[in-house]
Short mmCIF file of C-alpha atoms in Angstrom, two decimals:
data_model
loop_
_atom_site.label_atom_id
_atom_site.label_comp_id
_atom_site.label_asym_id
_atom_site.label_seq_id
_atom_site.Cartn_x
_atom_site.Cartn_y
_atom_site.Cartn_z
CA LEU A 1 -27.04 211.19 -43.21
CA TYR A 2 -29.00 209.66 -40.30
CA LYS A 3 -31.40 211.51 -38.05
CA SER A 4 -33.77 210.39 -35.33
CA SER A 5 -37.43 211.12 -36.08
CA GLY A 6 -39.81 209.03 -33.97
CA TYR A 7 -41.26 206.13 -35.90
CA TYR A 8 -39.07 206.77 -38.96
CA LYS A 9 -35.35 207.19 -39.49
CA PRO A 10 -34.76 209.42 -42.53
CA VAL A 11 -31.70 208.61 -44.63
CA LYS A 12 -30.57 210.92 -47.41
CA LEU A 13 -28.81 208.88 -50.09
CA ALA A 14 -28.59 211.58 -52.78
CA GLU A 15 -29.41 215.24 -53.23
CA ASN A 16 -33.00 214.48 -54.25
CA PHE A 17 -33.49 211.00 -52.78
CA TYR A 18 -34.59 210.16 -49.23
CA CYS A 19 -35.42 206.88 -47.52
CA TYR A 20 -37.69 206.71 -44.48
CA ILE A 21 -36.86 203.59 -42.49
CA TRP A 22 -39.73 202.30 -40.35
CA GLN A 23 -38.79 202.11 -36.65
CA GLY A 24 -42.12 201.17 -35.06
CA ARG A 25 -42.97 197.95 -33.25
CA GLY A 26 -45.68 196.79 -35.67
CA ASN A 27 -45.60 195.95 -39.35
CA ASN A 28 -45.02 198.67 -41.92
CA CYS A 29 -42.71 199.16 -44.89
CA ASN A 30 -39.84 201.51 -45.59
CA THR A 31 -40.69 204.43 -47.87
CA CYS A 32 -38.61 206.24 -50.50
CA LEU A 33 -39.01 209.78 -51.83
CA PHE A 34 -37.61 211.41 -54.96
CA THR A 35 -37.91 215.17 -54.49
CA ASN A 36 -38.43 217.88 -57.12
CA VAL A 37 -38.29 215.61 -60.15
CA LEU A 38 -41.73 216.01 -61.77
CA ARG A 39 -42.95 218.97 -63.78
CA GLY A 40 -45.67 221.13 -62.26
CA ASP A 41 -46.59 222.04 -58.70
CA ARG A 42 -46.55 218.47 -57.32
CA PRO A 43 -42.92 217.54 -58.02
CA HIS A 44 -42.30 214.67 -55.57
CA VAL A 45 -42.49 210.91 -56.22
CA ILE A 46 -43.11 208.55 -53.30
CA ILE A 47 -42.46 204.80 -53.39
CA ASP A 48 -44.47 202.50 -51.09
CA PRO A 49 -46.05 204.91 -48.59
CA GLY A 50 -47.06 202.00 -46.37
CA HIS A 51 -49.89 201.55 -43.88
CA THR A 52 -52.20 204.25 -42.59
CA ILE A 53 -52.62 202.49 -39.22
CA ASN A 54 -51.05 199.08 -38.56
CA GLU A 55 -52.06 196.10 -36.44
CA LEU A 56 -50.69 197.73 -33.27
CA ARG A 57 -52.65 200.93 -33.99
CA GLU A 58 -49.49 202.85 -34.76
CA THR A 59 -50.36 205.90 -36.88
CA CYS A 60 -47.97 205.09 -39.71
CA PHE A 61 -49.17 207.64 -42.26
CA ASP A 62 -49.34 210.52 -39.78
CA GLN A 63 -45.81 209.70 -38.64
CA LEU A 64 -44.58 209.54 -42.23
CA SER A 65 -46.15 212.94 -42.92
CA LYS A 66 -44.34 214.43 -39.91
CA SER A 67 -41.03 212.91 -41.01
CA LEU A 68 -41.39 214.36 -44.51
CA GLU A 69 -42.30 217.76 -43.10
CA ALA A 70 -39.22 217.68 -40.86
CA ASP A 71 -37.15 217.42 -44.05
CA GLY A 72 -39.08 220.26 -45.72
CA PHE A 73 -41.50 218.19 -47.85
CA LYS A 74 -45.29 218.02 -47.88
CA ILE A 75 -47.74 215.26 -48.77
CA ASP A 76 -49.64 217.89 -50.78
CA ASP A 77 -46.66 218.16 -53.16
CA ILE A 78 -46.57 214.47 -54.13
CA GLY A 79 -47.53 213.98 -57.77
CA LEU A 80 -46.86 210.27 -58.23
CA ILE A 81 -47.08 207.17 -56.06
CA ILE A 82 -45.17 204.07 -57.19
CA ASN A 83 -46.01 200.75 -55.55
CA THR A 84 -43.56 197.87 -55.73
CA HIS A 85 -46.54 195.58 -55.05
CA SER A 86 -50.07 195.74 -53.68
CA HIS A 87 -49.82 194.31 -50.16
CA SER A 88 -51.55 196.71 -47.81
CA ASP A 89 -48.41 197.44 -45.76
CA HIS A 90 -47.00 199.04 -48.91
CA CYS A 91 -50.00 200.76 -50.49
CA GLU A 92 -52.73 201.40 -47.91
CA ALA A 93 -51.55 205.01 -47.50
CA ASN A 94 -52.11 205.61 -51.22
CA GLU A 95 -55.64 206.74 -50.29
CA PRO A 96 -54.84 209.63 -47.92
CA ILE A 97 -52.09 210.85 -50.26
CA ILE A 98 -54.52 210.88 -53.19
CA GLN A 99 -57.06 212.73 -51.04
CA LYS A 100 -54.50 215.39 -50.09
CA SER A 101 -52.60 215.86 -53.35
CA LYS A 102 -54.60 214.10 -56.10
CA ALA A 103 -51.42 212.13 -56.79
CA ASN A 104 -51.41 209.56 -59.58
CA VAL A 105 -50.53 205.91 -58.95
CA ALA A 106 -48.32 203.53 -60.95
CA ILE A 107 -48.11 199.78 -60.39
CA SER A 108 -47.47 196.78 -62.63
CA GLU A 109 -50.41 195.40 -64.60
CA GLU A 110 -49.81 191.92 -63.19
CA GLU A 111 -49.98 193.27 -59.65
CA GLU A 112 -53.11 195.28 -60.33
CA GLU A 113 -54.80 192.15 -61.64
CA PHE A 114 -53.68 190.30 -58.51
CA ARG A 115 -54.94 193.11 -56.26
CA ARG A 116 -58.42 192.91 -57.75
CA THR A 117 -58.69 189.11 -57.56
CA LEU A 118 -56.62 186.87 -55.30
CA GLY A 119 -55.20 189.84 -53.42
CA GLU A 120 -58.63 191.12 -52.44
CA ARG A 121 -59.45 187.75 -50.92
CA MET A 122 -56.13 187.82 -49.07
CA TYR A 123 -56.91 191.21 -47.53
CA THR A 124 -60.26 189.88 -46.33
CA MET A 125 -58.61 186.75 -44.91
CA PHE A 126 -56.25 188.89 -42.81
CA GLY A 127 -59.00 191.32 -41.82
CA ALA A 128 -57.28 194.13 -43.71
CA LYS A 129 -58.94 196.97 -45.57
CA VAL A 130 -58.73 196.62 -49.35
CA PRO A 131 -56.64 199.57 -50.65
CA GLN A 132 -58.68 201.72 -53.00
CA PHE A 133 -56.96 203.43 -55.93
CA THR A 134 -56.97 203.45 -59.72
CA PRO A 135 -53.56 203.41 -61.46
CA LEU A 136 -52.90 206.11 -64.03
CA PHE A 137 -50.50 203.81 -65.88
CA TYR A 138 -48.89 200.40 -65.54
CA LEU A 139 -45.21 199.90 -64.87
CA GLN A 140 -43.52 197.76 -67.49
CA GLU A 141 -40.01 196.41 -67.49
CA GLY A 142 -37.70 199.02 -68.96
CA ASN A 143 -36.77 202.66 -68.38
CA LEU A 144 -38.98 205.13 -66.53
CA ASN A 145 -38.10 208.83 -66.82
CA LEU A 146 -39.49 210.69 -63.82
CA GLY A 147 -39.25 214.15 -65.38
CA ALA A 148 -37.11 216.99 -66.58
CA ARG A 149 -36.70 219.15 -63.46
CA ASN A 150 -33.97 217.02 -61.92
CA LYS A 151 -33.80 214.23 -64.43
CA VAL A 152 -34.03 210.81 -62.81
CA GLU A 153 -34.25 207.75 -65.03
CA LEU A 154 -35.08 204.49 -63.32
CA GLN A 155 -35.09 200.93 -64.59
CA ILE A 156 -38.22 198.95 -63.78
CA LEU A 157 -37.56 195.26 -63.18
CA HIS A 158 -40.32 192.64 -63.03
CA THR A 159 -39.45 190.53 -59.98
CA PRO A 160 -42.24 188.09 -59.03
CA GLY A 161 -42.04 185.63 -56.17
CA HIS A 162 -43.22 187.48 -53.10
CA SER A 163 -46.19 188.66 -55.15
CA PRO A 164 -46.91 187.86 -58.81
CA GLY A 165 -46.49 191.41 -60.11
CA SER A 166 -43.77 192.73 -57.80
CA ILE A 167 -41.33 195.21 -59.30
CA CYS A 168 -37.97 196.56 -58.17
CA LEU A 169 -36.49 199.92 -59.16
CA TYR A 170 -32.87 200.44 -60.13
CA TRP A 171 -31.33 203.93 -60.38
CA PRO A 172 -28.17 203.43 -62.46
CA ASP A 173 -26.81 206.97 -61.98
CA ASN A 174 -26.67 206.45 -58.23
CA LYS A 175 -26.27 202.63 -58.31
CA THR A 176 -29.27 202.34 -56.01
CA LEU A 177 -31.66 199.38 -55.96
CA ILE A 178 -35.09 199.55 -54.30
CA THR A 179 -36.10 195.93 -53.75
CA GLY A 180 -39.57 196.05 -52.18
CA ASP A 181 -40.13 192.67 -50.51
CA VAL A 182 -37.87 190.64 -52.79
CA VAL A 183 -34.58 190.99 -50.88
CA PHE A 184 -33.86 192.25 -47.35
CA TYR A 185 -30.72 192.55 -45.27
CA GLY A 186 -29.81 188.88 -44.75
CA SER A 187 -33.26 187.62 -45.69
CA ILE A 188 -35.85 187.29 -48.46
CA GLY A 189 -39.52 188.06 -48.88
CA ARG A 190 -42.15 185.53 -47.84
CA THR A 191 -43.57 183.24 -50.51
CA ASP A 192 -46.33 181.61 -48.46
CA PHE A 193 -48.87 184.37 -49.18
CA PRO A 194 -51.38 183.82 -52.01
CA GLY A 195 -49.60 184.42 -55.31
CA GLY A 196 -46.16 183.72 -53.86
CA SER A 197 -43.62 181.40 -55.48
CA LEU A 198 -40.20 180.41 -54.16
CA SER A 199 -39.00 179.33 -57.61
CA GLU A 200 -40.00 182.71 -59.09
CA LEU A 201 -38.36 184.54 -56.21
CA LYS A 202 -35.11 182.67 -56.87
CA LYS A 203 -35.15 183.83 -60.50
CA SER A 204 -35.85 187.40 -59.40
CA ILE A 205 -32.99 187.39 -56.89
CA ASP A 206 -30.60 185.97 -59.50
CA LYS A 207 -31.68 188.77 -61.85
CA LEU A 208 -31.12 191.53 -59.29
CA SER A 209 -27.73 190.14 -58.24
CA GLN A 210 -26.37 190.90 -61.74
CA LEU A 211 -26.78 194.67 -61.24
CA ASP A 212 -24.03 197.08 -60.21
CA VAL A 213 -25.40 198.18 -56.82
CA GLU A 214 -23.84 200.30 -54.09
CA HIS A 215 -27.03 201.05 -52.13
CA LEU A 216 -29.68 198.37 -51.59
CA VAL A 217 -32.90 199.74 -50.07
CA PRO A 218 -35.23 196.94 -48.87
CA GLY A 219 -38.94 197.17 -48.19
CA HIS A 220 -38.48 196.12 -44.55
CA SER A 221 -35.68 196.05 -42.00
CA THR A 222 -34.45 192.87 -40.34
CA GLU A 223 -32.51 192.24 -37.14
CA LEU A 224 -29.34 192.61 -39.22
CA GLY A 225 -30.20 196.07 -40.51
CA ASN A 226 -31.91 197.98 -43.33
CA ILE A 227 -30.08 199.81 -46.12
CA ILE A 228 -26.97 197.98 -47.34
CA ASN A 229 -24.21 200.35 -48.45
CA GLY A 230 -21.12 199.42 -50.43
CA LYS A 231 -20.81 197.19 -53.47
CA LYS A 232 -18.99 194.40 -51.62
CA ASN A 233 -21.59 194.37 -48.85
CA VAL A 234 -24.40 194.18 -51.39
CA GLU A 235 -22.67 191.31 -53.21
CA ARG A 236 -22.17 189.45 -49.93
CA ASN A 237 -25.83 189.94 -49.06
CA PHE A 238 -26.92 188.43 -52.39
CA GLN A 239 -24.62 185.48 -51.80
CA ALA A 240 -26.13 184.97 -48.35
CA VAL A 241 -29.79 185.28 -49.34
CA LYS A 242 -29.34 182.85 -52.22
CA LEU A 243 -28.86 180.18 -49.57
CA PHE A 244 -32.55 180.63 -48.67
CA VAL A 245 -33.71 179.81 -52.20
#
């Protein structure tokens, strides 16, 4: 299901799973939302909420909020933020979400260590604001059960290369893979940032290519597209991107 919504294009891939594809001119990531999965009064889980305001002064977070509201969801009802990695175009908006909903944050321990050391120097180098948040728990490779309301069990995969603690999320029940900045449509994540490694990225891509995937949701769109649907199309994309590594 595709709808037009300003800076974001919402895509509903399952009854309780939405993707918000960034359509602006400046840099920002795609965002995913699992709805009504957590216990309590803040049942939504958001993955990579992105920038607050990007380099072109586009109001990314405000636009994301409006897109969620158009689908009937509120920032106030987010209980958990998951970050695939700690680059500011994926986690800067953690702060306003925490302010609005007191949401908890989960990220890998390797990435949190990077964020507080080499990553902080990288933000300063690019003139970016250092994202401020304290993780409630660290994401480790293995299963992550999001809750009992509408049970969603994800597999957390450690996939370094773009960033040393990057993770991807695989939802076996829906054969959906959220790749962060590891794999895009016809391209791969950059490895020339501090903490990047082309050899590690190659291993991560090989690892992901072994999964049974029918929907690949990348962290950014390319000129070729964004979400890749269909097992054969996903397989062909992995074959193509392996030529880069």
